[in-house]
Coordinates of C-alpha atoms in Angstrom, one line a residue:
M1 CA -4.6 34.1 -27.1
R2 CA -2.5 34.1 -23.6
K3 CA 1.1 33.6 -24.5
P4 CA 2.1 30.1 -23.7
V5 CA 5.8 31.4 -22.3
V6 CA 4.5 33.1 -19.4
L7 CA 1.6 30.7 -18.3
C8 CA 4.5 27.9 -18.2
L9 CA 6.0 30.2 -15.2
A10 CA 2.4 30.6 -14.3
V11 CA 1.6 27.4 -13.7
A12 CA 5.0 26.6 -12.3
M13 CA 4.7 28.5 -9.9
L14 CA 1.2 27.6 -8.1
L15 CA 3.1 23.5 -8.6
A16 CA 5.7 24.6 -6.6
I17 CA 4.4 25.5 -3.6
A18 CA 6.2 28.4 -2.8
L19 CA 6.7 28.7 1.5
H20 CA 9.5 30.6 2.8
A21 CA 12.7 29.0 3.5
A22 CA 14.4 29.7 6.8
P23 CA 17.0 31.9 5.8
Q24 CA 19.8 30.1 8.7
A25 CA 19.3 27.2 7.0
R26 CA 22.7 25.9 5.2
A27 CA 21.4 24.2 1.5
A28 CA 22.4 20.9 3.0
D29 CA 20.4 21.0 5.5
V30 CA 17.5 20.6 2.2
K31 CA 15.9 17.4 1.9
L32 CA 13.6 16.6 -1.1
V33 CA 9.9 17.2 -0.3
G34 CA 8.6 16.6 -3.4
A35 CA 9.8 17.0 -7.8
V36 CA 7.7 16.9 -10.8
S37 CA 9.8 16.0 -14.1
L38 CA 9.1 17.0 -18.4
S39 CA 11.9 15.2 -19.6
G40 CA 12.5 17.6 -22.1
Y41 CA 10.6 19.6 -24.9
D42 CA 11.8 17.5 -27.6
N43 CA 11.7 14.4 -26.1
L44 CA 8.4 15.5 -25.3
K45 CA 7.4 16.6 -29.0
A46 CA 8.7 12.4 -29.7
D47 CA 5.8 11.3 -27.2
L48 CA 3.6 13.5 -29.0
D49 CA 4.2 12.1 -32.5
L50 CA 3.8 8.5 -31.7
I51 CA 0.5 9.1 -29.4
G52 CA -0.5 10.8 -32.4
G53 CA 0.8 8.4 -35.0
M54 CA -1.2 5.5 -32.8
V55 CA -4.7 7.4 -32.9
G56 CA -3.9 8.7 -36.9
R57 CA -3.6 12.1 -35.9
P58 CA 0.2 12.7 -37.2
E59 CA 0.1 16.4 -37.3
L60 CA -0.7 16.3 -33.7
G61 CA 3.2 17.5 -33.3
A62 CA 3.0 19.6 -35.5
M63 CA 0.6 21.6 -34.8
V64 CA 2.5 22.1 -30.9
N65 CA 5.1 23.7 -32.7
G66 CA 2.8 25.6 -34.7
L67 CA 1.1 27.1 -32.1
I68 CA 4.7 28.3 -30.5
A69 CA 5.2 29.3 -32.8
L70 CA 2.5 31.6 -34.0
G71 CA 2.3 32.4 -29.3
T72 CA 5.8 33.5 -29.7
H73 CA 5.4 35.5 -33.1
G74 CA 7.4 32.9 -34.9
R75 CA 10.6 33.2 -32.8
G76 CA 10.0 29.7 -31.0
L77 CA 11.4 29.0 -27.6
Q78 CA 14.8 30.8 -28.3
G79 CA 16.9 30.5 -25.7
I80 CA 15.6 27.2 -23.9
D81 CA 17.3 23.9 -24.0
R82 CA 14.7 20.9 -26.3
T83 CA 17.0 18.5 -25.0
R84 CA 16.9 19.1 -21.4
P85 CA 14.2 18.3 -18.7
C86 CA 12.7 21.0 -16.9
G87 CA 11.0 20.2 -13.2
I88 CA 9.6 21.8 -9.8
L89 CA 11.7 20.9 -7.0
V90 CA 10.3 21.6 -3.2
G91 CA 12.4 20.6 -0.7
T92 CA 12.2 21.8 3.3
D93 CA 15.1 22.4 6.3
G94 CA 12.9 20.5 8.5
K95 CA 10.0 23.1 9.3
H96 CA 9.8 25.6 6.5
V97 CA 8.9 24.2 2.6
G98 CA 10.1 26.2 -0.4
G99 CA 10.3 25.1 -3.5
C100 CA 11.4 26.4 -7.4
A101 CA 11.1 25.5 -10.8
F102 CA 14.1 25.5 -13.0
I103 CA 14.4 25.9 -16.9
P104 CA 17.2 24.5 -19.5
V105 CA 18.7 27.4 -21.4
T106 CA 21.3 27.3 -23.9
D107 CA 20.6 31.8 -23.9
M108 CA 19.6 33.7 -21.7
D109 CA 19.4 36.7 -22.6
A110 CA 17.6 35.0 -25.3
A111 CA 15.0 33.2 -23.5
M112 CA 14.7 37.3 -21.2
D113 CA 14.4 38.2 -24.6
L114 CA 11.3 37.0 -25.3
V115 CA 9.7 37.0 -22.0
K116 CA 9.7 41.1 -22.0
R117 CA 8.2 40.7 -25.5
L118 CA 5.6 39.2 -24.7
A119 CA 5.1 39.9 -21.0
R120 CA 6.3 43.8 -22.1
E121 CA 6.1 46.2 -19.4
R122 CA 5.9 43.3 -16.3
V123 CA 9.7 42.4 -16.4
E124 CA 11.9 44.3 -14.4
E125 CA 15.9 43.3 -14.3
H126 CA 17.3 44.1 -11.3
E127 CA 21.5 43.4 -10.6
N128 CA 23.7 39.8 -10.7
G129 CA 20.8 38.7 -13.6
L130 CA 17.9 38.6 -11.9
Y131 CA 14.7 39.3 -13.4
E132 CA 11.6 40.0 -11.5
I133 CA 7.4 39.4 -13.3
K134 CA 4.9 40.7 -12.0
G135 CA 1.5 39.8 -11.6
P136 CA -1.5 40.3 -10.8
D137 CA -1.2 40.0 -6.7
K138 CA 2.8 38.6 -6.5
S139 CA 5.4 38.5 -8.7
V140 CA 8.2 35.7 -9.8
Y141 CA 11.4 36.6 -10.3
V142 CA 14.1 34.5 -12.3
Q143 CA 17.5 33.8 -12.3
E144 CA 21.0 31.5 -13.6
K145 CA 21.4 30.7 -10.6
H146 CA 23.6 27.9 -12.2
E147 CA 24.7 27.8 -15.6
G148 CA 22.4 26.1 -17.9
W149 CA 19.8 26.7 -15.6
A150 CA 17.2 29.0 -14.9
F151 CA 15.2 29.2 -11.9
I152 CA 12.0 30.5 -11.2
V153 CA 11.2 31.2 -7.0
D154 CA 8.2 33.6 -5.7
D155 CA 10.7 34.5 -2.9
P156 CA 15.4 35.5 -4.6
A157 CA 16.2 34.3 -0.6
L158 CA 15.2 31.4 -2.4
L159 CA 17.5 30.9 -5.1
E160 CA 21.0 31.2 -2.3
Y161 CA 19.0 26.9 -1.7
V162 CA 18.7 25.4 -5.7
P163 CA 20.7 23.4 -6.6
A164 CA 23.9 22.9 -8.8
D165 CA 22.4 20.5 -11.1
P166 CA 18.7 20.3 -10.8
A167 CA 18.4 17.9 -13.1
G168 CA 20.5 14.7 -10.8
A169 CA 18.3 16.2 -8.1
L170 CA 15.5 14.7 -10.0
E171 CA 16.8 11.0 -10.2
G172 CA 16.5 9.6 -13.1
L173 CA 12.8 10.4 -13.8
P174 CA 12.7 12.3 -17.2
D175 CA 14.9 9.3 -17.7
E176 CA 12.3 6.6 -16.9
Y177 CA 9.1 9.0 -17.5
A178 CA 7.8 12.0 -20.4
V179 CA 5.7 13.3 -17.3
A180 CA 6.9 12.3 -14.0
L181 CA 5.1 13.4 -9.9
R182 CA 8.0 12.2 -6.9
L183 CA 6.7 13.2 -3.0
N184 CA 8.6 12.1 0.0
P185 CA 6.2 12.8 2.6
A186 CA 9.1 11.3 4.9
N187 CA 10.7 14.0 4.6
V188 CA 7.5 16.3 4.9
P189 CA 7.4 18.4 8.8
A190 CA 6.7 16.1 11.5
E191 CA 3.7 19.4 12.9
M192 CA 2.5 19.7 8.7
R193 CA 1.7 15.7 8.5
K194 CA -0.4 15.9 11.9
G195 CA -1.8 19.3 10.8
V196 CA -3.1 17.1 7.5
A197 CA -3.5 13.8 9.6
R198 CA -5.8 16.2 11.8
K199 CA -8.4 17.6 8.5
V200 CA -7.8 14.3 7.7
R201 CA -10.1 12.8 10.5
E202 CA -12.1 15.7 10.4
H203 CA -13.2 15.2 6.9
A204 CA -13.7 11.6 7.8
R205 CA -16.1 12.0 11.1
R206 CA -18.3 15.3 9.1
H207 CA -19.4 12.8 6.7
L208 CA -19.8 9.5 8.6
K209 CA -23.4 10.6 9.0
R210 CA -26.9 8.1 9.7
R211 CA -28.3 7.1 7.1
P212 CA -32.1 7.0 6.9
R213 CA -34.3 3.9 8.1
E214 CA -30.3 2.4 8.9
T215 CA -31.2 0.7 12.2
D216 CA -27.9 0.6 15.4
E217 CA -25.5 -2.2 13.9
Q218 CA -25.9 -1.2 10.9
Y219 CA -24.6 2.1 11.8
D220 CA -22.3 1.0 14.0
A221 CA -20.4 -1.8 11.6
R222 CA -19.9 1.1 9.2
K223 CA -18.3 2.9 12.0
A224 CA -15.9 0.3 12.0
I225 CA -14.9 -0.5 8.9
A226 CA -13.9 3.5 8.8
R227 CA -12.4 3.0 11.6
H228 CA -10.7 0.3 10.1
I229 CA -9.4 2.2 6.8
R230 CA -8.8 5.3 8.9
R231 CA -6.5 3.1 10.9
Q232 CA -4.5 1.9 8.4
L233 CA -4.3 5.6 6.1
A234 CA -2.6 6.1 9.4
I235 CA -0.1 3.2 9.0
G236 CA 0.5 3.4 5.4
A237 CA 1.4 7.2 5.7
R238 CA 3.3 7.1 8.7
D239 CA 5.4 4.7 7.1
L240 CA 5.3 6.2 3.5
E241 CA 8.8 6.7 2.2
S242 CA 8.4 8.3 -1.4
M243 CA 5.3 7.8 -3.8
T244 CA 6.2 8.1 -7.8
V245 CA 3.4 8.7 -10.1
G246 CA 4.8 8.9 -14.2
W247 CA 3.4 8.3 -17.5
K248 CA 5.6 7.0 -20.4
V249 CA 4.5 6.0 -24.1
D250 CA 6.2 2.7 -25.7
G251 CA 6.6 3.9 -29.0
E252 CA 7.9 -0.8 -29.4
G253 CA 4.9 -1.6 -27.8
R254 CA 2.5 0.8 -28.9
K255 CA 0.7 1.6 -25.6
T256 CA 1.3 4.6 -23.6
V257 CA 1.8 3.4 -19.9
L258 CA 0.7 4.8 -16.2
E259 CA 2.7 3.5 -13.2
A260 CA 2.9 5.2 -9.3
A261 CA 5.2 3.0 -7.0
F262 CA 4.5 3.2 -2.8
V263 CA 7.8 2.2 -1.5
S264 CA 7.3 2.2 2.6
K265 CA 10.7 2.8 5.2
E266 CA 12.8 0.2 5.7
R267 CA 12.0 -2.1 9.0
S268 CA 8.4 0.1 9.1
D269 CA 5.5 -2.7 9.5
T270 CA 4.5 -1.5 6.3
A271 CA 7.8 -3.2 4.5
R272 CA 6.8 -6.3 6.9
F273 CA 3.8 -6.6 5.8
L274 CA 3.9 -6.1 1.9
A275 CA 7.9 -8.6 2.5
P276 CA 5.8 -11.4 1.3
A277 CA 4.1 -9.6 -1.9
A278 CA 7.5 -10.7 -4.0
K279 CA 6.6 -14.3 -3.5
T280 CA 3.2 -13.9 -4.8
R281 CA 1.3 -17.8 -5.2
T282 CA -2.1 -18.5 -6.3
A283 CA -4.4 -21.5 -6.1
F284 CA -6.1 -20.0 -9.4
G285 CA -3.3 -18.9 -11.6
G286 CA -5.3 -21.9 -14.7
F287 CA -8.7 -18.9 -14.4
A288 CA -7.9 -17.3 -18.0
L289 CA -9.8 -18.0 -20.4
R290 CA -9.2 -17.7 -24.3
N291 CA -10.3 -14.8 -26.0
A292 CA -11.7 -13.9 -22.7
A293 CA -13.6 -10.2 -23.2
L294 CA -12.4 -10.1 -19.2
T295 CA -9.9 -11.5 -17.3
V296 CA -9.2 -10.4 -13.2
R297 CA -7.5 -12.4 -10.2
G298 CA -6.2 -10.7 -7.4
T299 CA -4.4 -12.8 -3.9
G300 CA -2.0 -12.1 -1.6
R301 CA -1.8 -10.6 2.4
K302 CA -5.2 -9.3 3.9
L303 CA -4.8 -5.8 6.0
P304 CA -5.2 -7.1 9.4
M305 CA -8.9 -5.9 10.2
S306 CA -10.7 -6.5 14.1
A307 CA -12.4 -9.8 14.8
G308 CA -14.8 -7.5 16.4
A309 CA -15.8 -5.2 13.6
I310 CA -16.0 -8.1 11.2
D311 CA -18.4 -9.6 13.6
Q312 CA -20.3 -6.2 13.6
L313 CA -21.0 -6.6 9.8
I314 CA -21.6 -10.0 9.6
D315 CA -24.9 -9.0 12.2
A316 CA -26.1 -6.0 10.4
W317 CA -25.8 -8.3 6.7
R318 CA -27.3 -10.9 9.2
D319 CA -30.4 -8.2 10.5
R320 CA -31.0 -7.2 7.5
A321 CA -31.5 -10.8 5.5
F322 CA -33.8 -11.6 7.9
E323 CA -35.8 -8.5 7.9
R324 CA -36.4 -9.4 4.0
I325 CA -37.0 -13.2 5.6
D326 CA -39.8 -11.9 7.5
R327 CA -41.3 -9.9 4.8
P328 CA -44.1 -10.8 4.8
A329 CA -43.8 -14.1 7.1
K330 CA -43.4 -17.5 5.8
D331 CA -43.9 -21.0 7.2
D332 CA -39.9 -22.0 6.1
A333 CA -38.3 -18.7 7.9
E334 CA -36.2 -20.6 10.6
T335 CA -34.7 -23.0 8.6
V336 CA -34.1 -19.9 5.7
K337 CA -33.0 -18.5 8.9
G338 CA -30.8 -21.3 10.0
L339 CA -29.2 -21.2 6.5
V340 CA -28.1 -17.7 6.4
D341 CA -26.6 -18.4 9.7
K342 CA -24.3 -20.9 7.9
L343 CA -23.6 -18.8 4.7
L344 CA -22.4 -16.4 6.8
E345 CA -20.8 -18.3 9.7
V346 CA -18.3 -19.1 6.2
V347 CA -18.2 -15.4 5.2
G348 CA -17.0 -14.7 8.3
D349 CA -14.5 -16.9 8.8
T350 CA -13.0 -16.7 5.5
A351 CA -12.9 -12.5 5.7
K352 CA -11.4 -13.3 9.4
A353 CA -8.2 -15.1 7.3
P354 CA -4.7 -13.0 7.1
V355 CA -5.6 -13.8 2.9
D356 CA -7.3 -13.9 0.2
D357 CA -7.1 -15.3 -3.1
G358 CA -9.6 -15.7 -6.5
A359 CA -9.8 -15.0 -10.2
L360 CA -12.8 -14.1 -12.8
S361 CA -12.3 -15.5 -16.6
V362 CA -15.1 -14.0 -18.3
R363 CA -15.5 -15.1 -22.3
L364 CA -18.1 -12.8 -24.8
D365 CA -17.8 -14.2 -28.0
P366 CA -21.3 -13.8 -29.4
E367 CA -21.5 -18.4 -29.8
A368 CA -19.9 -18.7 -26.8
I369 CA -20.9 -16.5 -23.7
T370 CA -18.7 -18.1 -20.7
L371 CA -18.2 -17.2 -17.0
I372 CA -15.7 -18.9 -14.5
H373 CA -15.1 -17.6 -10.7
G374 CA -12.9 -19.4 -8.2
R375 CA -11.9 -17.9 -5.1
F376 CA -10.8 -19.4 -1.4
V377 CA -13.0 -19.3 1.8
T378 CA -12.2 -21.2 5.2
D379 CA -14.0 -23.6 4.7
G380 CA -16.1 -25.0 1.2
A381 CA -17.2 -28.2 2.4
A382 CA -20.0 -26.1 4.8
L383 CA -20.8 -23.7 2.5
E384 CA -21.6 -27.1 0.2
A385 CA -23.6 -28.4 3.0
V386 CA -25.7 -25.3 2.8
V387 CA -26.6 -26.1 -0.5
K388 CA -27.1 -28.9 -1.0
E389 CA -29.9 -28.2 2.2
A390 CA -31.1 -25.2 0.3
V391 CA -32.0 -27.7 -2.9
G392 CA -33.6 -29.9 -0.3
L393 CA -36.0 -27.9 0.9
A394 CA -36.9 -27.0 -2.5
R395 CA -37.2 -30.0 -3.4
E396 CA -40.6 -30.6 -0.7
K397 CA -41.9 -26.9 -2.3
R398 CA -41.5 -27.7 -6.5
P399 CA -40.2 -31.7 -6.5
E400 CA -40.6 -31.6 -10.4
T401 CA -39.3 -28.7 -11.1
V402 CA -35.9 -28.8 -8.9
D403 CA -35.2 -32.2 -10.1
R404 CA -35.0 -31.0 -13.8
I405 CA -32.9 -27.8 -13.4
V406 CA -30.9 -29.0 -10.6
Q407 CA -28.3 -31.5 -10.5
L408 CA -26.2 -32.5 -7.4
D409 CA -22.6 -33.9 -7.5
A410 CA -22.6 -33.8 -11.2
A411 CA -18.8 -35.1 -11.2
S412 CA -16.1 -33.9 -9.6
V413 CA -12.2 -32.6 -10.4
G414 CA -10.2 -34.3 -7.3
R415 CA -11.0 -33.0 -4.3
V416 CA -13.3 -30.6 -5.4
N417 CA -17.6 -32.0 -6.2
L418 CA -19.4 -30.3 -9.0
H419 CA -23.6 -29.2 -9.3
V420 CA -24.8 -27.7 -12.1
V421 CA -28.6 -26.3 -12.4
S422 CA -29.4 -25.4 -16.3
I423 CA -32.0 -22.9 -16.3
P424 CA -34.5 -22.9 -19.5
L425 CA -34.4 -19.9 -21.8
E426 CA -37.2 -19.9 -24.2
K427 CA -38.9 -17.5 -22.5
C428 CA -36.3 -15.0 -21.6
P429 CA -36.3 -11.8 -24.2
H430 CA -34.0 -12.2 -27.3
S431 CA -34.1 -16.0 -26.7
E432 CA -32.4 -16.8 -29.8
A433 CA -29.4 -15.1 -29.9
I434 CA -29.6 -15.9 -26.5
Q435 CA -29.4 -19.8 -26.8
E436 CA -26.6 -18.8 -29.7
A437 CA -24.2 -17.9 -27.4
V438 CA -24.7 -20.3 -24.4
G439 CA -27.2 -23.2 -25.7
E440 CA -30.7 -24.2 -25.5
K441 CA -30.1 -24.1 -21.2
L442 CA -27.8 -21.7 -19.4
D443 CA -25.5 -24.0 -17.8
I444 CA -24.7 -22.9 -14.0
V445 CA -22.0 -25.4 -11.8
L446 CA -21.2 -25.0 -8.5
G447 CA -18.2 -26.7 -7.2
F448 CA -16.6 -26.5 -3.4
G449 CA -13.4 -27.6 -2.6
P450 CA -11.6 -27.9 1.5
R451 CA -10.7 -24.3 1.0
A452 CA -12.2 -23.2 -3.1
V453 CA -15.9 -22.2 -4.4
Y454 CA -16.4 -22.4 -8.2
V455 CA -18.6 -21.1 -10.0
A456 CA -19.2 -21.4 -13.6
A457 CA -21.9 -20.7 -15.9
G458 CA -22.5 -20.1 -20.0
R459 CA -21.4 -22.5 -23.0
D460 CA -19.3 -25.0 -21.4
A461 CA -19.2 -23.8 -18.5
M462 CA -18.3 -27.4 -16.5
R463 CA -15.4 -28.2 -19.4
A464 CA -14.2 -24.5 -18.8
L465 CA -14.7 -24.4 -14.9
R466 CA -12.8 -28.0 -15.0
R467 CA -10.4 -27.0 -17.3
A468 CA -9.2 -23.7 -15.5
I469 CA -8.7 -26.1 -11.5
G470 CA -6.3 -28.4 -13.6
R471 CA -4.7 -25.6 -15.3
S472 CA -4.3 -23.8 -11.8
R473 CA -3.4 -26.5 -10.5
K474 CA -0.2 -27.3 -12.8
A475 CA 0.1 -23.4 -12.0
A476 CA -0.1 -23.4 -8.5
R477 CA 3.5 -23.3 -7.8
R478 CA 4.5 -20.2 -10.2
T479 CA 5.4 -16.4 -9.0
V480 CA 2.7 -14.0 -9.8
P481 CA 1.7 -10.2 -9.4
P482 CA -0.4 -9.7 -6.2
I483 CA -3.3 -8.4 -8.8
E484 CA -3.6 -8.6 -12.7
V485 CA -6.5 -7.6 -14.4
T486 CA -6.6 -7.2 -18.5
L487 CA -9.8 -6.3 -20.8
D488 CA -9.9 -6.7 -24.6
A489 CA -11.1 -3.8 -26.6
A490 CA -11.8 -6.2 -29.6
A491 CA -13.5 -8.2 -27.5
L492 CA -15.5 -6.1 -25.9
A493 CA -16.5 -4.8 -29.7
A494 CA -16.8 -7.9 -31.1
S495 CA -19.9 -8.7 -28.6
A496 CA -21.4 -5.4 -28.9
A497 CA -21.6 -6.3 -31.9
G498 CA -23.4 -9.6 -32.5
C499 CA -26.1 -8.1 -29.9
P500 CA -29.4 -8.0 -30.7
V501 CA -30.1 -4.3 -29.9
E502 CA -29.9 -2.6 -33.5
R503 CA -28.3 0.6 -31.4
V504 CA -25.4 -0.9 -29.1
Q505 CA -24.6 -3.7 -32.6
A506 CA -23.4 -0.3 -34.5
R507 CA -21.3 0.2 -31.8
G508 CA -19.7 -2.2 -31.7
E509 CA -19.2 -2.4 -35.4
K510 CA -18.0 1.1 -35.5
A511 CA -15.9 0.7 -33.1
L512 CA -14.6 -2.6 -34.6
E513 CA -13.4 -0.7 -37.3
V514 CA -11.8 1.9 -35.4
L515 CA -10.1 -1.7 -33.6
E516 CA -8.7 -2.8 -37.3
K517 CA -7.1 -0.2 -38.1
A518 CA -4.4 -0.6 -35.0
E519 CA -1.6 -2.7 -34.7
G520 CA -1.0 -5.6 -31.8
P521 CA -3.9 -6.7 -28.9
N522 CA -6.4 -3.7 -28.4
Q523 CA -6.4 -4.2 -23.9
I524 CA -5.9 -2.2 -21.2
R525 CA -4.2 -4.1 -18.7
F526 CA -3.3 -3.6 -15.0
T527 CA -1.1 -5.5 -12.3
V528 CA -0.2 -4.5 -8.4
E529 CA 3.9 -6.0 -8.2
A530 CA 6.6 -6.0 -6.0
V531 CA 9.3 -3.5 -5.3
E532 CA 11.7 -3.9 -2.1
R533 CA 9.6 -2.4 0.0
G534 CA 6.4 -1.5 -1.7
L535 CA 4.4 -2.2 -4.4
K536 CA 4.7 -0.9 -8.4
L537 CA 0.6 -0.2 -9.9
R538 CA 1.3 -0.5 -14.1
L539 CA -2.1 1.1 -16.3
E540 CA -1.5 -0.1 -19.8
H541 CA -3.5 1.1 -22.9
D542 CA -3.1 -0.6 -26.3
E543 CA -2.9 1.1 -29.7
G544 CA -6.5 0.5 -30.6
V545 CA -7.7 2.0 -26.9
L546 CA -6.6 4.7 -27.6
R547 CA -7.3 5.2 -31.2
L548 CA -10.8 4.2 -29.5
M549 CA -10.8 6.8 -26.8
A550 CA -9.8 9.2 -29.2
E551 CA -13.1 8.9 -31.6
M552 CA -15.9 8.7 -28.3
A553 CA -13.7 12.3 -28.2
K554 CA -14.0 14.0 -30.8
H555 CA -18.1 12.4 -30.8
K556 CA -18.6 14.0 -27.2
K557 CA -17.7 17.4 -28.9

C-alpha cells in the first residue's frame, strides 16, 4: 500500500501548477489566480459519516480512520491540525504563475517525523526547517514558513511569497463547502489567456469537418452555429471575473449540494446582459403537475445570434424537409412545402426573439400518465392556422378517419384555443396497461395563444392543461429562477414497477424498496439562480437518490 501522506503531498503539488514566479516580484504584487479548499479533516470525516448514514453505510467514516491508521502504522495524522482547512493557492505577478499547497500543523517536527518514516531516505532536512522530499523526476519542499502552517512548493524561492494566513486567502470557502475550487480568470496573465484562446480556436476548426452527405447549405448553417458559440464563449471568457465550484453535505436537509457560481466583471457586457435575470418572470409558472416525475422550466434572455445565422439554419432545415417530401414524389408536395414554409417562418421569428420561456411537466403514475408543455412563440395564431390547414389537407384524403380522431376548437381558456386529437389504442402492444394509464384513447391537446403554444397528452390532458394555464396567469407576476428542473426518483420507480415488461418491473420494485428506507423527498433538483453580476448553478441529490446511486454502484461491481 502506498503511504497516504506521501500521496497527499504528491497530489497537492500536481494541482498547484507550480511554475516559477518572478524572483523580483513583491508579495504584495501577487494576485490570486485560483484556489482549492478542503474544509479540514474533522469536517470531511463528519460529512462522510452523514453520507454513510444516508446511504446505509454508517461505517464509512470509521473505515477512513482505519485506513489512515494502517497506512501510518498506527500513528495517525500526528502533528497535523485536523480542525483547520488545507488547500492550494495559485498566484501571479502579471507575467508568471506560481503556486503552493498548505496544511495546518500543530507540531511540524512530529508531522515531518511521520513523513520521514513513510518516505524513508527520500526526505532531506536543510537549514531553517526546510525539508526536501525527492520524487522520481523532481523534488518538493516543505517548510513551516508561518506558525501553524506547512507550505509545500516545488521551488524554495516561492516560500517568500506565501501568505501568513492562507486560510484567509480562501475567502470563506471552507465555511461554505466541504470541497471547493475558485478560479479568477481576470488575474491570469494576458499572454496566457491569448494562448488558451488560440488553442481553443484551433481545436474547434479541426473538429468542424464536413459530414457525409451534408449539403453546402447544411454545412454553412452548422459553421454559423459554431461561430456563434465560439463568439459567445470568447465574450464570456473575456468578461468572467471569478468562478467557484463547491460541494457540501446538508445534514439537516439530508442531501448533497453541488454549486457553481459565475461572476462577471463590473460594467461588462455580460454583467449588463445578466442583470435582468434577478427579475425573471414566466408565463408558464403553473406548469408543475402534482406528483410529477419530471418538471422543467426555463425562462430568460437568449444569447444573441445574428439574424443571418438563424436564416442559414432555417434554410438548411427547409432543404432537408423538402428532400423528404419529394421522396417519393407526391401530388400535394407543393402544398405540404407551403405548410413547412409557414411553420419555419414562425420558428425563425421565435429564434430571433430576445427572450425564451417554456415549461414541461410529466406525471408517470401507472394509473394516470399525463404530460403538459407550454412555450413562447412569436405568433401562436400563425401556427394554429398551419395546423388547421394541415388537418384540412388530411381530411381531403381520409375524411372519416380525421373526423373520428380530430376535434378542432374543442374548448378555449381565455385567448387560448384548444384542439384535440384522440388516438385509439386497441391495437397497441401492451394495450391494456397503456389504457389503464391514459384511458381508452390517447388524448393529445394542442393549444394556441397569441404568443404561446401548448401541448398536453394522457389521462385528463384537457383538464390538466386548462388548470396549468389558469395557474400560470395567477403566477405571472411572481419572480422565479431562470431555470428549474426537478426529477423525482420515487415517481420514476413507481412507474417502472407498474410496467408490463417484467425486467423493468423488477427493477422498479427494487428501487422502491431502496427509496422507502430514506427520509423526506427522493428528488434530484437543478436550478440556475441570479446572483450579483452572474449566475449560480445548484444541483441537489436527496437521501433516497444517494441510496439508489450507492445500490446501483454496488451491483455494477
